[in-house]
Coordinates of C-alpha atoms in Angstrom, one line a residue:
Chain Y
X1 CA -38.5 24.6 -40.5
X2 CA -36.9 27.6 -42.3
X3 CA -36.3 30.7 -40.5
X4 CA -38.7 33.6 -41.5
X5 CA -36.5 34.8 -44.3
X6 CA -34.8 32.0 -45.1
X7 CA -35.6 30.1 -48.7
X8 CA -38.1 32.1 -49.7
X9 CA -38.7 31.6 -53.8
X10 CA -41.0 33.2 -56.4
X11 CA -42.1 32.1 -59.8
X12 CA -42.9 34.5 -61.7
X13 CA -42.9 36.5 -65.0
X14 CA -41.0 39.6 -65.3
X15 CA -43.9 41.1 -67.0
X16 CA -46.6 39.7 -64.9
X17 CA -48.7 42.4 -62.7
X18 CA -49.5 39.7 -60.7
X19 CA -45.6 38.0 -60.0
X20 CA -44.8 42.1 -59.8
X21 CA -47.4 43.0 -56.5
X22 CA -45.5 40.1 -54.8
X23 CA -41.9 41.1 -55.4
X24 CA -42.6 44.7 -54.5
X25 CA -43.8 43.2 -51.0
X26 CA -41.5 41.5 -50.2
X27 CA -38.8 44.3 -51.3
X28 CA -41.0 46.4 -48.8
X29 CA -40.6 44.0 -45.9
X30 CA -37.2 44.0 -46.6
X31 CA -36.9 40.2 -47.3
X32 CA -34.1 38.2 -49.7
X33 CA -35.9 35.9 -52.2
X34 CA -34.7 34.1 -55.1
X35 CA -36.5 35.1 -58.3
X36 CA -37.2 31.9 -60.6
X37 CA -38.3 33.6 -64.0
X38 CA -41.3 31.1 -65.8
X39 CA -41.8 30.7 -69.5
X40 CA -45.5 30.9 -69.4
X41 CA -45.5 29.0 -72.8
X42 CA -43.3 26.2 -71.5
X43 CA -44.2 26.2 -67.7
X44 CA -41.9 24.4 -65.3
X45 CA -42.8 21.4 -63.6
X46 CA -42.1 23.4 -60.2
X47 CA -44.7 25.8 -61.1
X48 CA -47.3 22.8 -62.6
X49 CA -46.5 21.3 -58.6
X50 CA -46.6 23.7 -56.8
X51 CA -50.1 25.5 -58.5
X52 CA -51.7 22.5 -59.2
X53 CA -55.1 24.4 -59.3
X54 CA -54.2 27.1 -61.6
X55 CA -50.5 26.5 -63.1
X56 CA -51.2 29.8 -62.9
X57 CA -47.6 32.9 -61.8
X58 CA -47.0 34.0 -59.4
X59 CA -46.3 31.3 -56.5
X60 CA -44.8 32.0 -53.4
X61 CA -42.4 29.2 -51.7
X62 CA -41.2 29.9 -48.1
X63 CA -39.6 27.1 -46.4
X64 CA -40.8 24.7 -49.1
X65 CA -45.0 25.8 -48.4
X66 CA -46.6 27.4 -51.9
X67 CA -49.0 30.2 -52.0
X68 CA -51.0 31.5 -55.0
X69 CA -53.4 34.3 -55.8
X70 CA -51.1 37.2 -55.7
X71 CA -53.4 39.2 -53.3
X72 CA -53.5 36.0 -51.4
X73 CA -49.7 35.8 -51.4
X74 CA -49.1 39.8 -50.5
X75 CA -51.3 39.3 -47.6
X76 CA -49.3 36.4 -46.6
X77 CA -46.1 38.4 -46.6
X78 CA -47.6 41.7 -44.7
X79 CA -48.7 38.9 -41.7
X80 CA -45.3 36.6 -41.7
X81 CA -43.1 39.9 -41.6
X82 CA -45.0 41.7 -39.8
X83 CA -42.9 44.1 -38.1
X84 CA -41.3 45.4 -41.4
X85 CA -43.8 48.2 -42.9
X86 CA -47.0 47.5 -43.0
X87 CA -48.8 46.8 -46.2
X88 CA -52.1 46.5 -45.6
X89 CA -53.3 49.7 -42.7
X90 CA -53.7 48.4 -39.0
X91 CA -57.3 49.7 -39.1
X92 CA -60.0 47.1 -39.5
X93 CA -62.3 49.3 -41.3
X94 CA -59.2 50.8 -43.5
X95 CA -58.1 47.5 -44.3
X96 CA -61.4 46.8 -44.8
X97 CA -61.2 49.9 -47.9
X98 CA -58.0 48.6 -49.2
X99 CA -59.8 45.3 -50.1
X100 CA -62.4 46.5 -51.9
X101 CA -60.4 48.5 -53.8
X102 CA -58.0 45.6 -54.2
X103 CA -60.7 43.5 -55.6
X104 CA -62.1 46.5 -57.8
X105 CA -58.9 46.1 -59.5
X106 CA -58.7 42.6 -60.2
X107 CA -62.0 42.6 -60.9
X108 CA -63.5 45.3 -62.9
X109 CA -60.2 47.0 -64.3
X110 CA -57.8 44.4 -64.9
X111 CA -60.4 42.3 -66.8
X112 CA -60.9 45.6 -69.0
X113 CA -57.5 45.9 -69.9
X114 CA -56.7 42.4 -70.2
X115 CA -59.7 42.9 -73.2
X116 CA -58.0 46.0 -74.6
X117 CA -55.1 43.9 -75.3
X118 CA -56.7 40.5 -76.7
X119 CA -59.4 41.8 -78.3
X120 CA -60.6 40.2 -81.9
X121 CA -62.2 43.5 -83.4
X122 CA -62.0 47.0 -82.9
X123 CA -64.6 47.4 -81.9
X124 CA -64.5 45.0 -78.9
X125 CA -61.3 46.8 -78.1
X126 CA -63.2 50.1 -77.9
X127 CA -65.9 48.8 -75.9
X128 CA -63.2 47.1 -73.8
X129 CA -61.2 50.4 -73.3
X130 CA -64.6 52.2 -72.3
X131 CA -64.8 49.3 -69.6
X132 CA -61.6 50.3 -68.3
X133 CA -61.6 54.3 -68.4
X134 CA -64.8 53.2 -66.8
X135 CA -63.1 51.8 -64.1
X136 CA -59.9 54.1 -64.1
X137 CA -62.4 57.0 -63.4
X138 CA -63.8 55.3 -59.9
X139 CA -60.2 54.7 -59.0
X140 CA -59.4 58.2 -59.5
X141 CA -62.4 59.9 -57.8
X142 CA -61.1 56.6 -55.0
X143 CA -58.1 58.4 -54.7
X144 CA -58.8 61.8 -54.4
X145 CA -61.2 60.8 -51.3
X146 CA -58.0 59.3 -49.8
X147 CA -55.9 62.8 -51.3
X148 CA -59.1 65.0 -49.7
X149 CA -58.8 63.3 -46.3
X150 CA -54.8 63.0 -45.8
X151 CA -52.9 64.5 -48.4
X152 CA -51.2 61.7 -48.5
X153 CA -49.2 60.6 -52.0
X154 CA -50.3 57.0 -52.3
X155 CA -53.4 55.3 -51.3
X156 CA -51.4 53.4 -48.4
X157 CA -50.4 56.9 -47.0
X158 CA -46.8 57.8 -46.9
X159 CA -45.7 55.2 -48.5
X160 CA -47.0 52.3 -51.3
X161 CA -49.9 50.2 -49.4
X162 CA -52.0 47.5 -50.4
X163 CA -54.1 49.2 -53.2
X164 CA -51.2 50.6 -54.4
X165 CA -49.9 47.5 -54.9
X166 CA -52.7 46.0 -56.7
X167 CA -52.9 49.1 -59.5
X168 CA -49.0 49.8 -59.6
X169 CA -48.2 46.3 -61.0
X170 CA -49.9 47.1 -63.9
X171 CA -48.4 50.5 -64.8
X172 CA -46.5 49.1 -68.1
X173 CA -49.3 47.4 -69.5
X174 CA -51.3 50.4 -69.3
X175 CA -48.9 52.1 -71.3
X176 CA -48.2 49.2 -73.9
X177 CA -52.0 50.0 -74.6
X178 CA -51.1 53.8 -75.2
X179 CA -48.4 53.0 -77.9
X180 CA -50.2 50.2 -79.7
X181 CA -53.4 51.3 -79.5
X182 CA -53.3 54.7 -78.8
X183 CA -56.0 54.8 -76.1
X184 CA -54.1 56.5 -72.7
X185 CA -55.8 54.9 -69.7
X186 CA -53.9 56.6 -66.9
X187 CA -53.7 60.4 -67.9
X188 CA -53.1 63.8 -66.9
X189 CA -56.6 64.9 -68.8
X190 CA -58.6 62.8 -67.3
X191 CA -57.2 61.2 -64.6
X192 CA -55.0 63.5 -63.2
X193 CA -54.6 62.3 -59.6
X194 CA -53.7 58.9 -60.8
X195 CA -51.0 60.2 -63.4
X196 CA -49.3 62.2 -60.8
X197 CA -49.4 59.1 -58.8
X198 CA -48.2 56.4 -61.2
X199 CA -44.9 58.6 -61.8
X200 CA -44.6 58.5 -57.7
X201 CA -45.1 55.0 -57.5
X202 CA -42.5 53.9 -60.2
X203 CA -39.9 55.8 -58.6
X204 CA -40.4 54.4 -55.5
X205 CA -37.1 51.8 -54.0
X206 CA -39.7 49.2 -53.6
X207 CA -40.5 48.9 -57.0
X208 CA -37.1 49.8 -58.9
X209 CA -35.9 46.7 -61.2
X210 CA -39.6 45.0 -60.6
X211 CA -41.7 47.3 -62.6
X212 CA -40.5 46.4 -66.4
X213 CA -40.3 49.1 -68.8
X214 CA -43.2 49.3 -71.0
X215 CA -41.6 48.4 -74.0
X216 CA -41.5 44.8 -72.3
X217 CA -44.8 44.9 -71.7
X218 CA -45.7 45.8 -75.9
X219 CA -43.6 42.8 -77.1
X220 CA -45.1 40.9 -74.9
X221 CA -48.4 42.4 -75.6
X222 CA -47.8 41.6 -79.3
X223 CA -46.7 38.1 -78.7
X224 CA -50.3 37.5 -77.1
X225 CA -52.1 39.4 -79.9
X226 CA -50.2 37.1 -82.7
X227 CA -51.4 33.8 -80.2
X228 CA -55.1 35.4 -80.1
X229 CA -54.9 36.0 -84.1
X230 CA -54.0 32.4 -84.7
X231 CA -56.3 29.5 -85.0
X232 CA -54.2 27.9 -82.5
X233 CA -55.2 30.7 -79.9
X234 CA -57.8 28.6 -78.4
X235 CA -55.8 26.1 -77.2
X236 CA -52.7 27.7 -76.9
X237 CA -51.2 29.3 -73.9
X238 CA -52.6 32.6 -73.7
X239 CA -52.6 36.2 -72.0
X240 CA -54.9 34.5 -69.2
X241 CA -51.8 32.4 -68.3
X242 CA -50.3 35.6 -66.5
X243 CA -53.5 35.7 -64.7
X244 CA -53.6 34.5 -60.8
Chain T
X1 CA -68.5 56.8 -32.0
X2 CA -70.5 53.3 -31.7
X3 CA -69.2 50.6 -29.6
X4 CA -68.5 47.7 -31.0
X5 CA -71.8 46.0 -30.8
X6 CA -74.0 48.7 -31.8
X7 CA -75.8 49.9 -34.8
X8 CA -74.6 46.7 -37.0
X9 CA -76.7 46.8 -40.2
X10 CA -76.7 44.3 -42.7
X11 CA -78.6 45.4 -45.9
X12 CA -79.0 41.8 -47.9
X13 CA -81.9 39.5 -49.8
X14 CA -82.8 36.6 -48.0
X15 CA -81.5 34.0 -51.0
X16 CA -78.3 35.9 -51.4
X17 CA -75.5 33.6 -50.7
X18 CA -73.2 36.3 -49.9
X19 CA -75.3 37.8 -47.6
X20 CA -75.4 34.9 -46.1
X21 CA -71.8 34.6 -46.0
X22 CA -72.1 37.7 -43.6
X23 CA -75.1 37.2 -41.9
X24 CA -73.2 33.6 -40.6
X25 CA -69.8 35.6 -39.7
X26 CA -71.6 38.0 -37.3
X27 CA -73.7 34.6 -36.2
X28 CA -70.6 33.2 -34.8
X29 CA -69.1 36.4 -33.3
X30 CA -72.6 36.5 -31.5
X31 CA -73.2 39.9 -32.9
X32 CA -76.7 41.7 -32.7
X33 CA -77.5 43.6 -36.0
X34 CA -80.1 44.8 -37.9
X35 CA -81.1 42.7 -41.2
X36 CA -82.7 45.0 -44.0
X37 CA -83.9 43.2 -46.4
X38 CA -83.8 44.9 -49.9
X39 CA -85.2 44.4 -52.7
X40 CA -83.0 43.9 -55.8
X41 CA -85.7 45.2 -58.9
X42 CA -86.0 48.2 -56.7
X43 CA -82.9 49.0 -54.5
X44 CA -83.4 51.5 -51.7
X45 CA -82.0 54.5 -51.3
X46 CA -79.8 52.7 -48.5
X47 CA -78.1 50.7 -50.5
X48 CA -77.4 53.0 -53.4
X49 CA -75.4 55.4 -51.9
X50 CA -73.8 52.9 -49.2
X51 CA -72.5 50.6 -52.0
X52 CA -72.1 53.3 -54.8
X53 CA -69.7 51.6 -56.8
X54 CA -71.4 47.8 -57.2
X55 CA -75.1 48.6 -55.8
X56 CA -74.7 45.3 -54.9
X57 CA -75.9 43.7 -51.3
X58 CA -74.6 42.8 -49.0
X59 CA -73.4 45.9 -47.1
X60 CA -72.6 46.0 -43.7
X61 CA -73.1 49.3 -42.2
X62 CA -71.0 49.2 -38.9
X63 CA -71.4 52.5 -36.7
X64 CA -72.7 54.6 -40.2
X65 CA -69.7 53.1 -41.9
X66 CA -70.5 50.9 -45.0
X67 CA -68.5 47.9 -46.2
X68 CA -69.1 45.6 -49.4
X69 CA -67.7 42.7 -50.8
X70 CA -68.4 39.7 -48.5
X71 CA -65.7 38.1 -48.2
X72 CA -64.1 41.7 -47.6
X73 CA -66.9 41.9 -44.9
X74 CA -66.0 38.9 -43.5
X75 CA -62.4 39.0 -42.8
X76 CA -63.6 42.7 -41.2
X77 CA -66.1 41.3 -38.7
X78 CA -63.6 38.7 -38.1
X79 CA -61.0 41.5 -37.1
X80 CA -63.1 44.1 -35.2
X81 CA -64.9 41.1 -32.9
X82 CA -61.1 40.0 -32.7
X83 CA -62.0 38.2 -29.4
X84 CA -65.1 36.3 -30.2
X85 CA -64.5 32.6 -31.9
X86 CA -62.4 33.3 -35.3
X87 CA -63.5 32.8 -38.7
X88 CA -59.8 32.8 -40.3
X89 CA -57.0 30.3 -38.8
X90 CA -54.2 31.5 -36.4
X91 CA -51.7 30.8 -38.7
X92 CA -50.5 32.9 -41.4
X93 CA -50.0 29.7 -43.7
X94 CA -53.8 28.3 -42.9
X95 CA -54.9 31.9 -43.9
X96 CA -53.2 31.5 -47.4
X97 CA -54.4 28.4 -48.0
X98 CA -58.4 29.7 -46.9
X99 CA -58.2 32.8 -48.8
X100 CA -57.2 30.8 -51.7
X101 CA -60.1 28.4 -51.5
X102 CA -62.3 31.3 -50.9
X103 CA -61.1 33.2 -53.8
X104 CA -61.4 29.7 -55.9
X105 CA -64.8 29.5 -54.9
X106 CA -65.9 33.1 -55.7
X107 CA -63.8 32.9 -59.4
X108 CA -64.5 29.2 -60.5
X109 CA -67.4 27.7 -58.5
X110 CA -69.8 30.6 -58.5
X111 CA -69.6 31.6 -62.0
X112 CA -70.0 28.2 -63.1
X113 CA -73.2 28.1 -61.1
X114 CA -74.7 31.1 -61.8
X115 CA -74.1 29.7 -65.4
X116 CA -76.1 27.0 -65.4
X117 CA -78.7 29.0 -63.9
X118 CA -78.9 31.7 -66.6
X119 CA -77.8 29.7 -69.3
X120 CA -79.4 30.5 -72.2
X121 CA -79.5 27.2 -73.9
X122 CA -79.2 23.6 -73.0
X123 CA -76.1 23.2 -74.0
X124 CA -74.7 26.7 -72.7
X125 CA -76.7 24.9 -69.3
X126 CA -74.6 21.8 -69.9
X127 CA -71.3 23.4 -70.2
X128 CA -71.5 25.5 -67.1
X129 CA -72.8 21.9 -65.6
X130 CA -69.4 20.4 -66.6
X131 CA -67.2 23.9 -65.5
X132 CA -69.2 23.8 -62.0
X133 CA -68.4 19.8 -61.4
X134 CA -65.2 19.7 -62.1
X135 CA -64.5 22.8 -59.7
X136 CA -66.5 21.1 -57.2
X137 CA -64.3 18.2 -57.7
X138 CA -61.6 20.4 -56.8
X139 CA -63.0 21.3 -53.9
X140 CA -63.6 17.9 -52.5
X141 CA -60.2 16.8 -53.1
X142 CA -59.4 20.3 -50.9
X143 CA -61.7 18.7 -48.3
X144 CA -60.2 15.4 -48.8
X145 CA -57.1 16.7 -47.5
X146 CA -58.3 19.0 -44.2
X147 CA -60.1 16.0 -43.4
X148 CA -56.6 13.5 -44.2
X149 CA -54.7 15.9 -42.1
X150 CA -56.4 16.1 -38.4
X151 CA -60.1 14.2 -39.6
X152 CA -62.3 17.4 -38.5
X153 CA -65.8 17.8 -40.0
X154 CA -65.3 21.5 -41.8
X155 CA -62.8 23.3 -43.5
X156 CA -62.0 25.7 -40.4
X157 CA -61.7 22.6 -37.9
X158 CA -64.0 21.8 -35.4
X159 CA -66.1 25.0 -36.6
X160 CA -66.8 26.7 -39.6
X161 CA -64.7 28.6 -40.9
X162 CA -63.9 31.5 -44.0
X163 CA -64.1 28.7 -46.4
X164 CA -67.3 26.8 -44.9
X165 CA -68.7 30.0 -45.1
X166 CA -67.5 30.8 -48.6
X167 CA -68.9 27.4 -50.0
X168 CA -72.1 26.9 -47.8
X169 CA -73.7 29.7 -48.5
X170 CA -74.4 28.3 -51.8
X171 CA -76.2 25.4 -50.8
X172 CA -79.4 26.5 -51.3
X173 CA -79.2 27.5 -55.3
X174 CA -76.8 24.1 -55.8
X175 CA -80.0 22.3 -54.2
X176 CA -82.1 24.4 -56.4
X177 CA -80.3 23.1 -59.2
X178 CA -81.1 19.9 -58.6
X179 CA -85.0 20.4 -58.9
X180 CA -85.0 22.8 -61.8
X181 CA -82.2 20.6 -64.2
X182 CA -81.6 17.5 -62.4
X183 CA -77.7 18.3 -62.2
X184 CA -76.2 17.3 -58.7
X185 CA -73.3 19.8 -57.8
X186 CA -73.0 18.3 -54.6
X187 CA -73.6 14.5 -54.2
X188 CA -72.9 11.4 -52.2
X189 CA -71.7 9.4 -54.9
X190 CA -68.9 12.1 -56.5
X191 CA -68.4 14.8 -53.7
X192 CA -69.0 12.0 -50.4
X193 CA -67.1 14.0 -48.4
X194 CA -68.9 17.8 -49.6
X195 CA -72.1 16.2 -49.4
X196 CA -71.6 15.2 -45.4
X197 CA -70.2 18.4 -44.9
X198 CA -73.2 20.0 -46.5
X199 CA -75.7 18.0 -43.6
X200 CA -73.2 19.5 -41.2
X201 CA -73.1 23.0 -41.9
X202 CA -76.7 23.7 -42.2
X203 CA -77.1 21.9 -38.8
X204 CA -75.0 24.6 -37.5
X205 CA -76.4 26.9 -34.8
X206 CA -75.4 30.0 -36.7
X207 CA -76.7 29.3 -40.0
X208 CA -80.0 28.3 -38.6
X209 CA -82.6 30.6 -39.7
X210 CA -79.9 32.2 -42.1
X211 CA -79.6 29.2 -45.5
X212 CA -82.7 29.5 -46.8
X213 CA -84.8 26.4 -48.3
X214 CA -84.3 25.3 -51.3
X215 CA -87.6 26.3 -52.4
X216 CA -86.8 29.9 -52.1
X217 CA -83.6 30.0 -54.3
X218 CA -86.2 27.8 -56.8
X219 CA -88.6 30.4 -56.8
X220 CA -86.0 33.4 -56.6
X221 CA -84.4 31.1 -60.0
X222 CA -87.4 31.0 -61.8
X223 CA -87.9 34.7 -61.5
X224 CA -84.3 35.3 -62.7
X225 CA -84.6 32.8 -65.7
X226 CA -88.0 34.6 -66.8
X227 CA -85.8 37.7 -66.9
X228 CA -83.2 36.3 -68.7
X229 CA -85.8 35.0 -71.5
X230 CA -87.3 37.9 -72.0
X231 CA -85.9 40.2 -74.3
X232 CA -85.7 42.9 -71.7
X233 CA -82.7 40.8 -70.0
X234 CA -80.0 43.0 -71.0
X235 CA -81.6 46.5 -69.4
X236 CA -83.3 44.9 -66.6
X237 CA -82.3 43.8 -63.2
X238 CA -80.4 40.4 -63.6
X239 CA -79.0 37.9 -61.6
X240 CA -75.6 39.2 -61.4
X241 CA -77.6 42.1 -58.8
X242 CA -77.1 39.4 -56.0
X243 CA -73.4 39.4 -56.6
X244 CA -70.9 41.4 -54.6

């Protein structure tokens, strides 16, 4: 069997949130891993093996043993290497918070976004972007309960936790949507807490060279919307692909 | 501060499958708690402002402290009642592999039941039939394998575990199913080895008294598809309420 930080591989997409919350976790604990960059619209027949279920980025291979579902995978990480900084907080009931929040995420604002981007009509992208500001807005009156209580500059505390994690990754996209649609989901109006925390949370080491710049995110973004806007969209590969 | 064992409250509704997910977990760690049982046309004040965000049951209100989401709720109990028999495996690759099925269960089982219970039309019924069956297909080839690798009768071993739990407490509304559309989810001749492991878990001392009959979730389905007929679907309490 491999040793803890020996041949450890992820598949992912540079522009993937999801392939993004894993690399940053693994930079955090401070462990070597080869990066194997996927075309999502020619997937490899590693990736098609080793996420059978989904065929979905990212996967995580340590010592020849996949993982999927990014939260899945970061959680994997924070118990393997366990004495590198912790991800998730030692407290049950806190790590208890930073799940539901976690989930929050994937579940009410990232399925927002995803919208904004792939909508058909303008007016599902509006109602799509309400979904999401929606959302943004519990996230920021979630972090300035955490700001109230410690002061602290990310939700983990000193440094990038869990829920950091799960919102950071998806930084770019968010401003993609600014330039091409014009609709600023992370802002100093409105969200203030949350814009003074994104511009902490790119510059941390962690997450330097992982999160892409947003003009990666707006071609890619564009590629989608051309997929979406062709007959072909429904069988095609599509923005759900990046989805774990 | 409460100790441990005191003042456990779990605000659910009695055909709820994830507040039966909970109400199992504490089952196992042989905790004492309070059951509340709400009711989801007219949520309690409780609940409201203990699950402000999803106003969702369950909650688990642990020494005043509220926590949703139940697999979120779960892996807590699991973790504070550390020493009582464990929900999640020892081993950090065994935990992958069980949140994944988890998570698979919540994102592509449960939606495709819920499906076929709201559906609209018969052939909106039938799709989600199809989505449903082939995710429970997935899941008995996961079975399959647990079982190849060491022959134990649940997915957590010789006890149930995060993913018996995730799966069983649906058992009731697949049943249900069955009476209202004639659609077996779970059946001897395509899921043999779910639909043994379905007469084992609800034999289980702590999911007595906790999976209801069938002939609740039938009755509980009946009310929800009345709502969804009537025009006042979209305003009213739906289905969806018993989500977390």
């Amino acid at each position: 069997m491999a040793g803890k930080d020996d041949d450890v591989k992820v598949l992912g997409v540079v522009v993937s949130p999801f392939a993004i919350r894993v690399r940053i976790a693994l930079n955090i604990k401070g462990v070597s891993y080869e990066y194997v960059e996927e075309d999502i619209f020619n997937k490899s027949e590693l990736l098609l093996t080793s996420n059978p279920v989904h065929k979905k980025v990212p996967v995580l291979i340590h010592g020849g043993k996949p993982i999927s579902e990014s939260l899945v995978i970061v959680q994997y990480v924070d118990e393997v290497w366990a004495a590198a900084p912790s991800v998730l907080p030692a407290d049950p009931y806190d790590r208890a918070v930073a799940r539901f929040w976690a989930a929050y995420i994937d579940n009410n604002m990232v399925p927002g976004m995803v919208g904004v981007l792939r909508a058909a009509t303008e007016e599902e992208r509006a109602a799509k972007a309400d979904e999401t500001l929606a959302a943004m807005a519990q996230l920021e009156k979630a972090f300035a309960e955490v700001a109230a209580k410690n002061g602290k500059p990310f939700f983990g505390g000193d440094s990038v936790g869990y829920v950091d994690l799960a919102l950071g990754c998806n930084l770019h996209f968010l401003e993609a949507i600014r330039r091409l649609h014009g609709v600023a989901l992370v802002d100093a109006g409105k969200t203030p807490l949350l814009a003074a925390w994104a511009e902490r949370f790119v510059q941390v080491e962690a997450a330097k060279g992982v999160v892409p710049d947003a003009d990666d995110a707006v071609e890619f973004a564009r590629k989608i919307q051309a997929r979406v806007a062709a007959a072909a969209a429904s069988t095609a590969a599509n923005y759900t692909d990046i989805q774990c």
